[in-house]
């Protein structure tokens, strides 16, 4: 079936019509025929995948060995596991008929934190399952009401005869249906039931309301108003003279999104109270109550919430809110996934992006959102939040729980937004007029300029510039130094393997408190000499706890040999010792500068080495222009690294 046929088929399938009697008979067999909005959206979300974080060392540190639920429908919402679980809990409890069914789902978070994206996802999920709507003649109920509303006064009989629980029966029928029932002399069989799919485009059971001007906005944005064009035919109190165009009218049996809800005057919000508690509301004209059986989803930022919260007059409204905080992502690995997704969805997906560019931006974004820790660096806190263990490299680093306890519940509610970060990334890709590509040097420059342009409070600006100039630039200088060194050395595998195996032998004898006789020279190393030799390897990498590190590496080596028939592991197969050995290999950068620089070479040998160097840098993911830019930057800053 091609796309044109699919559209036609789906449209035809959505408009099935039946009698009320046939609908009630179907209700006997299939409870989905009268399912509440929360039940339908839960079904659309689907069953979660349960992830046992004990199986992953990184995740076990982040989630304290708990089992977490991953919902396929929200797979692209990275780093929001807690937020999504709270949202799903709201729908689950509402579907069970608990207090949540009478409450407004309210997402509170900073700008660009994902509130609108979550709202859009929920609206799209609401479109997946059909609703059943009352129809009279050729006219569909203007408030998309359930056929069960006709039986609001006969709940016991309906439950006894058709097994439909009374909590599924609407509180009342609409004024429109009431008028038709009178015209039909109470003959319910003259109504029809139509199967429809909620639609964002057609505003069928899904609508969106935004706050207007405080001076002219009134409740009609929610409840509708009289249609003055019909007053020539009907009285003002006639249901057919009413225009059911308010958000609550259109969102019945579905979802109403209220954007920046607390920017609206309280008088505009009052109809939401009766709509949530009594499942009906009054219009602006003297017509009957209008049923509402839907979900109200609202969102705004923290300042609007705080302002509303501090007004004592709003207590009744606050009691009807189910608040879910939507903070910024605080894990670098998840922030990177967000940027990669945004790039994939743009024309930049084929553009070259030098290694570390996106990671540096994610690190800056996350650090800007973190509360400054006491007696620890913010860079270490960021890494701990990302599930890394810093026991060997930073003895002052705390556990993730200590950092969280110190930060409080509002961490992640301030800082650089993902939206701002992606605008930075867009400028970096387009920084060079000759090449659409991104590299960390341009990123650091653009970031600094944009932070200055933001005109932030002095304290915040100082913090951000410190992160860029001192933390990120320093870490990137170390990274690009390693990149250049690795590309310069043609082959260091055998050298690295020799260091690795010698380290394990020395460490094993040191821990056993045994002397070691060198098989080549016959020289005997006592424990103090062994310690000196081990420190020569460890110190360049800044190992903070050598005893534990030696034990860990030795145990890894011996276990590997035992499980692989006596074969030794490769020196780069264990990340911790690999990093240490690389630091040992690349302790001197001066020898490589004449080769890696783009100055005229004094001999053919250096020229050949330079060509080999640039080739290996290209293999590592850099364009020719990026290689020149990064090498020039490295040569400028290398002196500050000494």
PDB file of C-alpha atoms in Angstrom, residues 180-302:
ATOM      1  CA  UNK A 180     -31.701  16.702  20.173  1.00  0.00           C
ATOM      2  CA  UNK A 181     -33.077  14.212  22.689  1.00  0.00           C
ATOM      3  CA  UNK A 182     -36.088  16.458  23.244  1.00  0.00           C
ATOM      4  CA  UNK A 183     -36.553  16.767  19.480  1.00  0.00           C
ATOM      5  CA  UNK A 184     -36.400  12.963  19.211  1.00  0.00           C
ATOM      6  CA  UNK A 185     -39.037  12.623  21.963  1.00  0.00           C
ATOM      7  CA  UNK A 186     -36.531  10.706  24.088  1.00  0.00           C
ATOM      8  CA  UNK A 187     -35.803   8.125  21.363  1.00  0.00           C
ATOM      9  CA  UNK A 188     -32.102   7.416  21.923  1.00  0.00           C
ATOM     10  CA  UNK A 189     -32.029   5.115  18.892  1.00  0.00           C
ATOM     11  CA  UNK A 190     -32.296   8.123  16.582  1.00  0.00           C
ATOM     12  CA  UNK A 191     -28.755   9.092  17.576  1.00  0.00           C
ATOM     13  CA  UNK A 192     -25.778   7.506  15.852  1.00  0.00           C
ATOM     14  CA  UNK A 193     -22.269   6.808  17.117  1.00  0.00           C
ATOM     15  CA  UNK A 194     -19.273   7.673  14.991  1.00  0.00           C
ATOM     16  CA  UNK A 195     -15.745   6.359  15.408  1.00  0.00           C
ATOM     17  CA  UNK A 196     -13.186   9.176  15.144  1.00  0.00           C
ATOM     18  CA  UNK A 197      -9.482   9.540  15.735  1.00  0.00           C
ATOM     19  CA  UNK A 198      -8.294  12.491  17.810  1.00  0.00           C
ATOM     20  CA  UNK A 199      -6.472  14.932  15.567  1.00  0.00           C
ATOM     21  CA  UNK A 200      -4.120  17.802  16.261  1.00  0.00           C
ATOM     22  CA  UNK A 201      -4.718  19.182  12.778  1.00  0.00           C
ATOM     23  CA  UNK A 202      -8.523  19.026  12.914  1.00  0.00           C
ATOM     24  CA  UNK A 203      -8.718  19.893  16.637  1.00  0.00           C
ATOM     25  CA  UNK A 204     -10.686  16.756  17.313  1.00  0.00           C
ATOM     26  CA  UNK A 205     -10.325  15.925  21.034  1.00  0.00           C
ATOM     27  CA  UNK A 206      -6.985  17.779  21.050  1.00  0.00           C
ATOM     28  CA  UNK A 207      -6.613  21.519  21.446  1.00  0.00           C
ATOM     29  CA  UNK A 208      -4.093  24.122  22.495  1.00  0.00           C
ATOM     30  CA  UNK A 209      -4.727  27.298  24.476  1.00  0.00           C
ATOM     31  CA  UNK A 210      -2.319  30.155  25.041  1.00  0.00           C
ATOM     32  CA  UNK A 211      -2.605  33.124  27.423  1.00  0.00           C
ATOM     33  CA  UNK A 212      -3.630  36.349  25.717  1.00  0.00           C
ATOM     34  CA  UNK A 213      -3.611  39.961  26.774  1.00  0.00           C
ATOM     35  CA  UNK A 214      -4.582  40.237  30.435  1.00  0.00           C
ATOM     36  CA  UNK A 215      -6.937  43.095  29.652  1.00  0.00           C
ATOM     37  CA  UNK A 216      -9.045  41.379  27.016  1.00  0.00           C
ATOM     38  CA  UNK A 217      -8.722  37.627  27.565  1.00  0.00           C
ATOM     39  CA  UNK A 218     -11.763  35.991  29.127  1.00  0.00           C
ATOM     40  CA  UNK A 219     -13.038  32.494  29.839  1.00  0.00           C
ATOM     41  CA  UNK A 220     -14.402  32.115  26.292  1.00  0.00           C
ATOM     42  CA  UNK A 221     -10.940  30.878  25.243  1.00  0.00           C
ATOM     43  CA  UNK A 222     -11.729  27.802  27.338  1.00  0.00           C
ATOM     44  CA  UNK A 223     -15.530  27.462  27.336  1.00  0.00           C
ATOM     45  CA  UNK A 224     -16.578  29.058  24.036  1.00  0.00           C
ATOM     46  CA  UNK A 225     -19.120  31.861  23.549  1.00  0.00           C
ATOM     47  CA  UNK A 226     -22.293  32.823  21.698  1.00  0.00           C
ATOM     48  CA  UNK A 227     -22.095  32.866  17.908  1.00  0.00           C
ATOM     49  CA  UNK A 228     -23.575  36.246  16.989  1.00  0.00           C
ATOM     50  CA  UNK A 229     -24.189  35.089  13.400  1.00  0.00           C
ATOM     51  CA  UNK A 230     -26.764  32.576  14.677  1.00  0.00           C
ATOM     52  CA  UNK A 231     -28.737  34.972  16.823  1.00  0.00           C
ATOM     53  CA  UNK A 232     -30.967  35.729  13.829  1.00  0.00           C
ATOM     54  CA  UNK A 233     -32.167  32.093  13.952  1.00  0.00           C
ATOM     55  CA  UNK A 234     -31.922  31.134  17.633  1.00  0.00           C
ATOM     56  CA  UNK A 235     -32.376  32.729  21.014  1.00  0.00           C
ATOM     57  CA  UNK A 236     -29.217  33.577  22.938  1.00  0.00           C
ATOM     58  CA  UNK A 237     -29.943  30.781  25.450  1.00  0.00           C
ATOM     59  CA  UNK A 238     -30.397  28.170  22.684  1.00  0.00           C
ATOM     60  CA  UNK A 239     -27.569  25.567  22.550  1.00  0.00           C
ATOM     61  CA  UNK A 240     -27.445  25.975  18.763  1.00  0.00           C
ATOM     62  CA  UNK A 241     -26.610  29.668  19.108  1.00  0.00           C
ATOM     63  CA  UNK A 242     -23.496  28.749  21.043  1.00  0.00           C
ATOM     64  CA  UNK A 243     -20.042  28.442  19.475  1.00  0.00           C
ATOM     65  CA  UNK A 244     -18.273  25.474  21.078  1.00  0.00           C
ATOM     66  CA  UNK A 245     -14.802  26.666  20.108  1.00  0.00           C
ATOM     67  CA  UNK A 246     -13.189  26.927  23.548  1.00  0.00           C
ATOM     68  CA  UNK A 247     -10.268  24.734  24.459  1.00  0.00           C
ATOM     69  CA  UNK A 248     -12.329  22.597  26.851  1.00  0.00           C
ATOM     70  CA  UNK A 249     -15.013  22.086  24.210  1.00  0.00           C
ATOM     71  CA  UNK A 250     -12.561  20.834  21.594  1.00  0.00           C
ATOM     72  CA  UNK A 251     -10.479  18.696  23.978  1.00  0.00           C
ATOM     73  CA  UNK A 252     -13.301  16.590  25.418  1.00  0.00           C
ATOM     74  CA  UNK A 253     -12.332  12.892  25.437  1.00  0.00           C
ATOM     75  CA  UNK A 254      -8.783  13.979  24.657  1.00  0.00           C
ATOM     76  CA  UNK A 255      -6.142  16.440  25.740  1.00  0.00           C
ATOM     77  CA  UNK A 256      -6.032  20.202  26.280  1.00  0.00           C
ATOM     78  CA  UNK A 257      -2.586  21.794  26.251  1.00  0.00           C
ATOM     79  CA  UNK A 258      -2.422  25.103  28.116  1.00  0.00           C
ATOM     80  CA  UNK A 259       0.837  26.879  27.241  1.00  0.00           C
ATOM     81  CA  UNK A 260       2.339  29.158  29.924  1.00  0.00           C
ATOM     82  CA  UNK A 261      -0.806  28.616  31.973  1.00  0.00           C
ATOM     83  CA  UNK A 262       0.142  30.839  34.910  1.00  0.00           C
ATOM     84  CA  UNK A 263       0.565  33.869  32.670  1.00  0.00           C
ATOM     85  CA  UNK A 264      -3.212  33.845  32.204  1.00  0.00           C
ATOM     86  CA  UNK A 265      -5.435  35.807  34.634  1.00  0.00           C
ATOM     87  CA  UNK A 266      -6.932  33.682  37.407  1.00  0.00           C
ATOM     88  CA  UNK A 267     -10.467  34.451  36.145  1.00  0.00           C
ATOM     89  CA  UNK A 268      -9.580  32.672  32.908  1.00  0.00           C
ATOM     90  CA  UNK A 269      -8.374  29.606  34.811  1.00  0.00           C
ATOM     91  CA  UNK A 270     -11.484  29.223  36.992  1.00  0.00           C
ATOM     92  CA  UNK A 271     -13.394  26.979  34.526  1.00  0.00           C
ATOM     93  CA  UNK A 272     -10.565  24.458  34.855  1.00  0.00           C
ATOM     94  CA  UNK A 273     -11.528  23.920  38.492  1.00  0.00           C
ATOM     95  CA  UNK A 274     -15.021  22.667  37.736  1.00  0.00           C
ATOM     96  CA  UNK A 275     -13.853  20.852  34.603  1.00  0.00           C
ATOM     97  CA  UNK A 276     -11.358  18.797  36.609  1.00  0.00           C
ATOM     98  CA  UNK A 277     -13.434  18.240  39.754  1.00  0.00           C
ATOM     99  CA  UNK A 278     -16.976  17.915  38.428  1.00  0.00           C
ATOM    100  CA  UNK A 279     -16.174  16.839  34.867  1.00  0.00           C
ATOM    101  CA  UNK A 280     -18.335  19.609  33.435  1.00  0.00           C
ATOM    102  CA  UNK A 281     -18.286  23.392  33.185  1.00  0.00           C
ATOM    103  CA  UNK A 282     -20.604  26.306  32.480  1.00  0.00           C
ATOM    104  CA  UNK A 283     -20.586  28.281  29.249  1.00  0.00           C
ATOM    105  CA  UNK A 284     -20.810  32.055  28.975  1.00  0.00           C
ATOM    106  CA  UNK A 285     -24.545  31.881  28.179  1.00  0.00           C
ATOM    107  CA  UNK A 286     -27.493  30.437  30.155  1.00  0.00           C
ATOM    108  CA  UNK A 287     -27.261  26.958  28.640  1.00  0.00           C
ATOM    109  CA  UNK A 288     -26.795  23.665  30.444  1.00  0.00           C
ATOM    110  CA  UNK A 289     -23.500  22.320  31.803  1.00  0.00           C
ATOM    111  CA  UNK A 290     -21.054  21.081  29.171  1.00  0.00           C
ATOM    112  CA  UNK A 291     -19.315  17.747  29.867  1.00  0.00           C
ATOM    113  CA  UNK A 292     -15.547  17.462  29.951  1.00  0.00           C
ATOM    114  CA  UNK A 293     -13.776  14.161  30.294  1.00  0.00           C
ATOM    115  CA  UNK A 294     -10.252  14.889  29.165  1.00  0.00           C
ATOM    116  CA  UNK A 295      -6.709  15.572  30.300  1.00  0.00           C
ATOM    117  CA  UNK A 296      -5.496  19.099  30.962  1.00  0.00           C
ATOM    118  CA  UNK A 297      -1.786  19.467  30.338  1.00  0.00           C
ATOM    119  CA  UNK A 298      -0.173  22.755  31.333  1.00  0.00           C
ATOM    120  CA  UNK A 299       3.403  24.000  31.415  1.00  0.00           C
ATOM    121  CA  UNK A 300       5.354  27.104  32.344  1.00  0.00           C
ATOM    122  CA  UNK A 301       8.716  28.103  33.762  1.00  0.00           C
ATOM    123  CA  UNK A 302       9.737  28.216  37.411  1.00  0.00           C
TER     124      UNK A 302
END
